[in-house]
Short mmCIF file of C-alpha atoms in Angstrom, two decimals:
data_model
loop_
_atom_site.label_atom_id
_atom_site.label_comp_id
_atom_site.label_asym_id
_atom_site.label_seq_id
_atom_site.Cartn_x
_atom_site.Cartn_y
_atom_site.Cartn_z
CA UNK A 1 137.72 67.40 140.72
CA UNK A 2 136.74 71.05 139.96
CA UNK A 3 139.58 73.36 139.04
CA UNK A 4 137.49 76.16 137.66
CA UNK A 5 138.03 79.62 139.05
CA UNK A 6 135.35 81.38 141.14
CA UNK A 7 134.13 84.96 140.75
CA UNK A 8 136.42 86.21 143.65
CA UNK A 9 139.51 84.69 142.07
CA UNK A 10 138.74 86.14 138.62
CA UNK A 11 138.02 89.66 140.09
CA UNK A 12 141.28 89.49 142.05
CA UNK A 13 143.12 88.60 138.81
CA UNK A 14 141.50 91.49 137.02
CA UNK A 15 142.64 93.93 139.76
CA UNK A 16 146.19 92.68 139.75
CA UNK A 17 146.24 92.89 135.94
CA UNK A 18 145.19 96.48 136.05
CA UNK A 19 147.92 97.33 138.58
CA UNK A 20 150.71 95.42 136.85
CA UNK A 21 149.99 96.72 133.38
CA UNK A 22 150.08 100.30 134.59
CA UNK A 23 153.15 99.96 136.88
CA UNK A 24 155.38 97.49 135.06
CA UNK A 25 155.73 98.92 131.66
CA UNK A 26 158.53 98.14 129.19
CA UNK A 27 160.03 101.57 129.85
CA UNK A 28 160.37 100.87 133.68
CA UNK A 29 161.75 97.41 132.97
CA UNK A 30 164.37 98.96 130.72
CA UNK A 31 165.22 101.46 133.50
CA UNK A 32 165.72 98.64 136.11
CA UNK A 33 168.33 97.12 133.76
CA UNK A 34 170.48 100.02 134.44
CA UNK A 35 170.47 99.76 138.39
CA UNK A 36 172.82 97.59 140.44
CA UNK A 37 170.17 95.27 141.82
CA UNK A 38 167.69 95.25 138.97
CA UNK A 39 164.93 95.46 141.43
CA UNK A 40 162.62 98.16 142.72
CA UNK A 41 161.96 98.51 146.49
CA UNK A 42 159.12 100.88 145.67
CA UNK A 43 157.40 98.35 143.31
CA UNK A 44 157.92 95.61 146.10
CA UNK A 45 156.22 97.91 148.57
CA UNK A 46 153.28 98.31 146.29
CA UNK A 47 152.90 94.59 145.80
CA UNK A 48 153.04 94.28 149.62
CA UNK A 49 150.25 96.79 149.97
CA UNK A 50 148.08 94.78 147.66
CA UNK A 51 148.60 91.80 149.92
CA UNK A 52 150.36 89.79 147.32
CA UNK A 53 153.51 89.00 149.41
CA UNK A 54 151.43 87.42 152.18
CA UNK A 55 148.91 85.59 149.99
CA UNK A 56 150.26 82.05 150.76
CA UNK A 57 151.45 82.83 154.26
CA UNK A 58 149.14 81.14 156.87
CA UNK A 59 146.89 83.57 158.72
CA UNK A 60 148.60 82.62 162.02
CA UNK A 61 151.77 84.27 160.63
CA UNK A 62 150.02 87.36 159.34
CA UNK A 63 149.26 86.21 155.79
CA UNK A 64 146.02 85.41 153.91
CA UNK A 65 146.31 81.71 154.06
CA UNK A 66 145.47 81.13 150.37
CA UNK A 67 146.84 78.25 148.14
CA UNK A 68 148.46 77.62 144.74
CA UNK A 69 145.11 77.54 142.90
CA UNK A 70 144.39 81.05 144.31
CA UNK A 71 147.82 82.42 143.11
CA UNK A 72 148.19 80.78 139.66
CA UNK A 73 146.01 83.38 137.88
CA UNK A 74 148.15 86.11 139.45
CA UNK A 75 151.32 84.38 138.28
CA UNK A 76 149.91 84.40 134.83
CA UNK A 77 149.50 88.25 135.12
CA UNK A 78 153.14 88.43 136.37
CA UNK A 79 154.16 86.67 133.13
CA UNK A 80 152.12 89.02 131.06
CA UNK A 81 154.10 92.10 132.25
CA UNK A 82 157.44 90.11 132.64
CA UNK A 83 157.57 91.22 136.24
CA UNK A 84 161.27 91.52 137.41
CA UNK A 85 160.46 91.25 141.15
CA UNK A 86 160.72 87.83 142.89
CA UNK A 87 157.00 87.58 143.60
CA UNK A 88 156.31 84.23 142.07
CA UNK A 89 159.43 82.62 143.56
CA UNK A 90 158.83 83.88 147.03
CA UNK A 91 155.01 83.41 147.30
CA UNK A 92 154.57 80.29 145.22
CA UNK A 93 157.76 78.36 145.81
CA UNK A 94 159.56 79.49 149.01
CA UNK A 95 156.65 80.24 151.45
CA UNK A 96 154.89 76.80 150.86
CA UNK A 97 158.19 75.01 151.16
CA UNK A 98 158.79 76.61 154.51
CA UNK A 99 155.16 76.11 155.64
CA UNK A 100 155.38 72.40 154.89
CA UNK A 101 158.57 71.93 156.83
CA UNK A 102 158.43 70.85 160.50
CA UNK A 103 160.87 73.61 161.54
CA UNK A 104 158.54 75.86 163.61
CA UNK A 105 161.25 78.30 164.53
CA UNK A 106 162.02 79.11 160.90
CA UNK A 107 158.33 79.66 160.25
CA UNK A 108 158.01 81.96 163.25
CA UNK A 109 160.94 84.02 162.27
CA UNK A 110 160.65 84.39 158.51
CA UNK A 111 156.91 84.02 157.43
CA UNK A 112 155.68 87.24 159.22
CA UNK A 113 158.48 89.06 157.53
CA UNK A 114 157.51 87.81 154.12
CA UNK A 115 153.93 88.81 154.67
CA UNK A 116 154.92 92.34 155.67
CA UNK A 117 157.14 92.55 152.60
CA UNK A 118 160.22 92.92 154.83
CA UNK A 119 162.03 89.79 153.57
CA UNK A 120 162.31 87.67 150.44
CA UNK A 121 163.32 84.00 150.23
CA UNK A 122 165.01 82.31 147.31
CA UNK A 123 165.25 78.56 146.66
CA UNK A 124 168.02 76.64 145.09
CA UNK A 125 167.77 73.08 144.12
CA UNK A 126 170.18 70.53 142.45
CA UNK A 127 167.65 70.41 139.58
CA UNK A 128 167.82 74.22 139.40
CA UNK A 129 171.30 75.18 140.33
CA UNK A 130 171.25 78.94 139.34
CA UNK A 131 169.38 80.76 142.04
CA UNK A 132 167.36 83.65 140.83
CA UNK A 133 167.51 86.85 142.97
CA UNK A 134 170.03 85.31 145.55
CA UNK A 135 171.66 88.79 145.66
CA UNK A 136 168.55 90.31 147.36
CA UNK A 137 167.17 87.28 149.19
CA UNK A 138 167.30 87.56 152.93
CA UNK A 139 167.10 83.82 153.26
CA UNK A 140 167.96 80.99 150.83
CA UNK A 141 166.49 77.42 151.02
CA UNK A 142 169.24 75.35 149.54
CA UNK A 143 169.28 71.63 148.66
CA UNK A 144 172.66 70.08 149.21
CA UNK A 145 173.60 66.34 149.57
CA UNK A 146 170.07 65.27 149.89
CA UNK A 147 169.28 67.76 152.72
CA UNK A 148 167.58 71.18 152.69
CA UNK A 149 169.31 74.04 154.46
CA UNK A 150 168.18 77.56 155.44
CA UNK A 151 170.98 79.93 154.88
CA UNK A 152 171.08 83.71 155.56
CA UNK A 153 172.47 86.16 153.11
CA UNK A 154 175.58 86.76 155.16
CA UNK A 155 176.58 83.17 155.06
CA UNK A 156 176.59 82.60 151.28
CA UNK A 157 179.06 83.40 148.50
CA UNK A 158 177.54 84.37 145.21
CA UNK A 159 178.85 84.16 141.59
CA UNK A 160 176.87 86.07 139.04
CA UNK A 161 175.75 84.23 135.89
CA UNK A 162 174.39 86.34 133.05
CA UNK A 163 170.96 85.46 131.70
CA UNK A 164 169.68 85.78 128.11
CA UNK A 165 166.86 87.86 129.90
CA UNK A 166 168.48 91.00 131.35
CA UNK A 167 165.72 91.18 134.07
CA UNK A 168 166.76 87.82 135.59
CA UNK A 169 169.59 87.93 138.02
CA UNK A 170 171.10 84.40 138.40
CA UNK A 171 173.76 83.33 140.92
CA UNK A 172 175.69 80.23 141.70
CA UNK A 173 175.43 79.98 145.52
CA UNK A 174 178.04 78.27 147.74
CA UNK A 175 178.04 77.93 151.50
CA UNK A 176 179.55 75.85 154.38
CA UNK A 177 176.67 73.90 155.78
CA UNK A 178 176.21 73.39 159.49
CA UNK A 179 173.66 71.57 161.69
CA UNK A 180 172.13 74.94 162.67
CA UNK A 181 171.19 75.42 159.00
CA UNK A 182 169.33 72.12 158.55
CA UNK A 183 165.67 72.56 157.64
CA UNK A 184 164.92 68.92 156.85
CA UNK A 185 166.84 65.61 156.19
CA UNK A 186 166.06 62.32 154.51
CA UNK A 187 162.50 61.66 153.35
CA UNK A 188 161.31 64.90 154.60
CA UNK A 189 163.90 66.83 152.73
CA UNK A 190 163.20 65.04 149.49
CA UNK A 191 159.42 65.75 149.88
CA UNK A 192 160.07 69.43 150.32
CA UNK A 193 162.47 69.49 147.41
CA UNK A 194 159.97 67.79 145.17
CA UNK A 195 157.16 70.11 146.25
CA UNK A 196 159.43 73.18 145.52
CA UNK A 197 160.42 71.82 142.09
CA UNK A 198 156.65 71.30 141.20
CA UNK A 199 155.81 74.82 142.40
CA UNK A 200 158.71 76.33 140.48
CA UNK A 201 157.60 74.48 137.38
CA UNK A 202 154.02 75.57 137.89
CA UNK A 203 155.10 79.16 138.28
CA UNK A 204 157.01 78.94 134.98
CA UNK A 205 154.03 77.45 133.21
CA UNK A 206 151.55 80.13 134.52
CA UNK A 207 153.99 82.89 133.56
CA UNK A 208 154.44 81.31 130.17
CA UNK A 209 150.68 81.63 129.60
CA UNK A 210 150.84 85.29 130.25
CA UNK A 211 153.87 85.83 128.18
CA UNK A 212 152.25 84.11 125.17
CA UNK A 213 149.18 86.22 125.38
CA UNK A 214 151.36 89.34 125.60
CA UNK A 215 153.42 88.40 122.48
CA UNK A 216 150.07 87.76 120.62
CA UNK A 217 148.68 91.19 121.68
CA UNK A 218 151.98 92.93 120.69
CA UNK A 219 151.92 91.17 117.28
CA UNK A 220 148.22 91.91 116.55
CA UNK A 221 148.77 95.57 117.44
CA UNK A 222 151.83 95.73 115.19
CA UNK A 223 150.31 93.98 112.22
CA UNK A 224 147.19 96.04 112.50
CA UNK A 225 149.36 99.27 112.13
CA UNK A 226 151.97 98.11 109.68
CA UNK A 227 150.78 98.45 106.19
CA UNK A 228 151.92 96.99 102.88
CA UNK A 229 150.36 97.46 99.43
CA UNK A 230 147.96 99.97 101.06
CA UNK A 231 146.56 97.70 103.78
CA UNK A 232 147.47 96.45 107.22
CA UNK A 233 149.65 93.33 106.98
CA UNK A 234 147.42 91.70 109.54
CA UNK A 235 144.75 91.28 106.93
CA UNK A 236 146.89 88.85 104.98
CA UNK A 237 145.91 85.27 105.65
CA UNK A 238 149.55 84.10 105.93
CA UNK A 239 150.18 86.55 108.80
CA UNK A 240 146.82 85.77 110.51
CA UNK A 241 147.70 82.05 110.56
CA UNK A 242 150.94 82.70 112.27
CA UNK A 243 149.25 84.07 115.40
CA UNK A 244 146.19 81.81 115.19
CA UNK A 245 148.59 78.92 115.35
CA UNK A 246 149.88 80.32 118.74
CA UNK A 247 146.38 81.09 120.18
CA UNK A 248 145.26 77.41 119.75
CA UNK A 249 147.98 75.81 121.96
CA UNK A 250 147.69 78.64 124.43
CA UNK A 251 144.02 77.81 125.06
CA UNK A 252 144.83 74.06 125.39
CA UNK A 253 147.71 74.89 127.82
CA UNK A 254 145.55 76.96 130.08
CA UNK A 255 143.51 73.83 131.30
CA UNK A 256 146.65 71.90 132.06
CA UNK A 257 148.09 74.69 134.17
CA UNK A 258 144.85 75.05 136.15
CA UNK A 259 144.74 71.29 136.69
CA UNK A 260 148.41 71.33 137.93
CA UNK A 261 147.65 74.09 140.29
CA UNK A 262 144.65 72.22 141.71
CA UNK A 263 146.83 69.00 141.95
CA UNK A 264 149.44 70.84 144.06
CA UNK A 265 146.87 72.58 146.21
CA UNK A 266 145.07 69.29 146.99
CA UNK A 267 147.87 66.83 147.11
CA UNK A 268 146.56 64.83 144.22
CA UNK A 269 148.59 61.60 143.60
CA UNK A 270 149.27 62.38 139.92
CA UNK A 271 150.73 65.80 140.76
CA UNK A 272 154.14 65.14 139.23
CA UNK A 273 152.65 64.26 135.90
CA UNK A 274 150.16 67.14 135.97
CA UNK A 275 152.85 69.66 136.65
CA UNK A 276 155.22 68.37 133.97
CA UNK A 277 152.30 68.18 131.42
CA UNK A 278 151.39 71.79 132.14
CA UNK A 279 154.97 73.08 132.00
CA UNK A 280 155.64 71.28 128.71
CA UNK A 281 152.56 72.54 127.00
CA UNK A 282 152.66 76.17 128.35
CA UNK A 283 156.33 76.69 127.48
CA UNK A 284 155.88 75.07 124.06
CA UNK A 285 153.10 77.66 123.44
CA UNK A 286 155.33 80.47 124.56
CA UNK A 287 158.29 79.27 122.38
CA UNK A 288 155.94 79.12 119.40
CA UNK A 289 154.56 82.56 120.24
CA UNK A 290 158.20 83.98 120.32
CA UNK A 291 159.03 82.39 116.96
CA UNK A 292 155.96 83.57 115.14
CA UNK A 293 155.96 86.95 116.69
CA UNK A 294 159.48 87.47 115.44
CA UNK A 295 158.25 86.40 111.98
CA UNK A 296 155.28 88.78 111.75
CA UNK A 297 157.53 91.71 112.97
CA UNK A 298 159.86 91.06 109.96
CA UNK A 299 163.42 92.33 110.30
CA UNK A 300 162.53 94.29 113.38
CA UNK A 301 161.37 91.34 115.41
CA UNK A 302 164.71 90.45 117.03
CA UNK A 303 166.06 94.05 117.70
CA UNK A 304 166.85 95.50 121.07
CA UNK A 305 164.62 98.54 120.41
CA UNK A 306 161.38 96.46 119.94
CA UNK A 307 159.56 95.66 123.23
CA UNK A 308 158.86 92.17 121.92
CA UNK A 309 162.25 90.91 122.86
CA UNK A 310 161.57 91.48 126.53
CA UNK A 311 158.83 88.93 126.57
CA UNK A 312 160.44 86.63 124.12
CA UNK A 313 163.64 86.26 126.10
CA UNK A 314 161.67 85.61 129.26
CA UNK A 315 159.89 82.81 127.47
CA UNK A 316 163.21 81.29 126.42
CA UNK A 317 164.45 81.58 129.97
CA UNK A 318 161.50 79.99 131.59
CA UNK A 319 161.52 77.03 129.25
CA UNK A 320 164.88 76.00 130.74
CA UNK A 321 164.05 76.86 134.35
CA UNK A 322 162.78 74.40 137.09
CA UNK A 323 163.39 71.49 134.63
CA UNK A 324 163.69 71.70 130.81
CA UNK A 325 161.40 70.03 128.22
CA UNK A 326 163.36 66.73 128.34
CA UNK A 327 163.04 66.46 132.13
CA UNK A 328 159.25 67.13 132.21
CA UNK A 329 158.35 65.02 129.10
CA UNK A 330 160.42 62.23 130.82
CA UNK A 331 158.17 62.48 133.88
CA UNK A 332 155.05 62.37 131.85
CA UNK A 333 156.34 59.32 129.79
CA UNK A 334 157.28 57.55 133.01
CA UNK A 335 153.74 58.13 134.39
CA UNK A 336 151.73 57.02 131.35
CA UNK A 337 153.99 53.93 130.60
CA UNK A 338 153.91 52.63 134.14
CA UNK A 339 152.43 49.17 134.50
CA UNK A 340 149.70 50.50 136.91
CA UNK A 341 149.02 53.63 134.94
CA UNK A 342 145.35 54.71 134.89
CA UNK A 343 144.67 55.94 131.41
CA UNK A 344 141.68 56.86 129.41
CA UNK A 345 138.86 59.45 129.74
CA UNK A 346 137.40 57.88 132.91
CA UNK A 347 140.68 58.43 134.68
CA UNK A 348 141.50 61.87 133.56
CA UNK A 349 140.64 63.44 136.92
CA UNK A 350 141.68 60.58 139.32
CA UNK A 351 142.96 61.74 142.55
#
């Protein structure tokens, strides 16, 4: 099992990082909070021009035919800037769910539109009842009573739920199901739902890595400029330790996220455990990053005016999305305490 990243993947990440840090600034995020949709069609158009909306769409439908391991570094960069647009949900969660279904008509209708940036798809599961960006999604893939349905925007009723993160638009979705809406039933539906849950959790974990790094960077800059007793407060050992204690779990979490992406992309048998391990570790690192960043910012750390809270609140929200800590730690515990569990160093990378 080799889940290291090659030169092309790292160069692509670097290019996307440059674009996002220039275009998705804290000032532009605040501007979007004042709009009705909270989303920017112009920014979505730019993401499409970069080829990001079609990255996991098969080449036969106009996309690039890449996989989760190719996208996970980009999801990390989406987290670094707290991207408001539904790129991770559409590319990492919705598209592979549709691709893995046996419904060829749905694929032929929607996948080319996603690749062209003309449509977005949202996913709602019973594990993840509040659907993000349901208000702008052209198609919604919804789990209901064990089945998976494809519902177009005109056929759903939405009820807005406020999020702690002003950039996240969450909705309760209701609809009257019909046979024409069925994507999959029975075992196929459950396989698609479990795959969507794992990809959603992976997306949270990858974004949490980026968020943690952003909070470290913001805090290092602030403590390098803020002085006390004539010197920068970042020179004080007690302040240094706060952020060093975040950097260590962040580095440990990176390997688990890469392993989870590999496990999904290659249908590894331990994929549920790998994904839950990654989400637990990455979100724990981001929560610690939020806590310690507030501390080193002193009384300003929690205020609306400081940019830190944009990334801090996204970290809080992602920790509770696509399964909370209890759910994912439960899946890890179930795997390692199973009678036939393969444990020990020799089984770390068993497929």
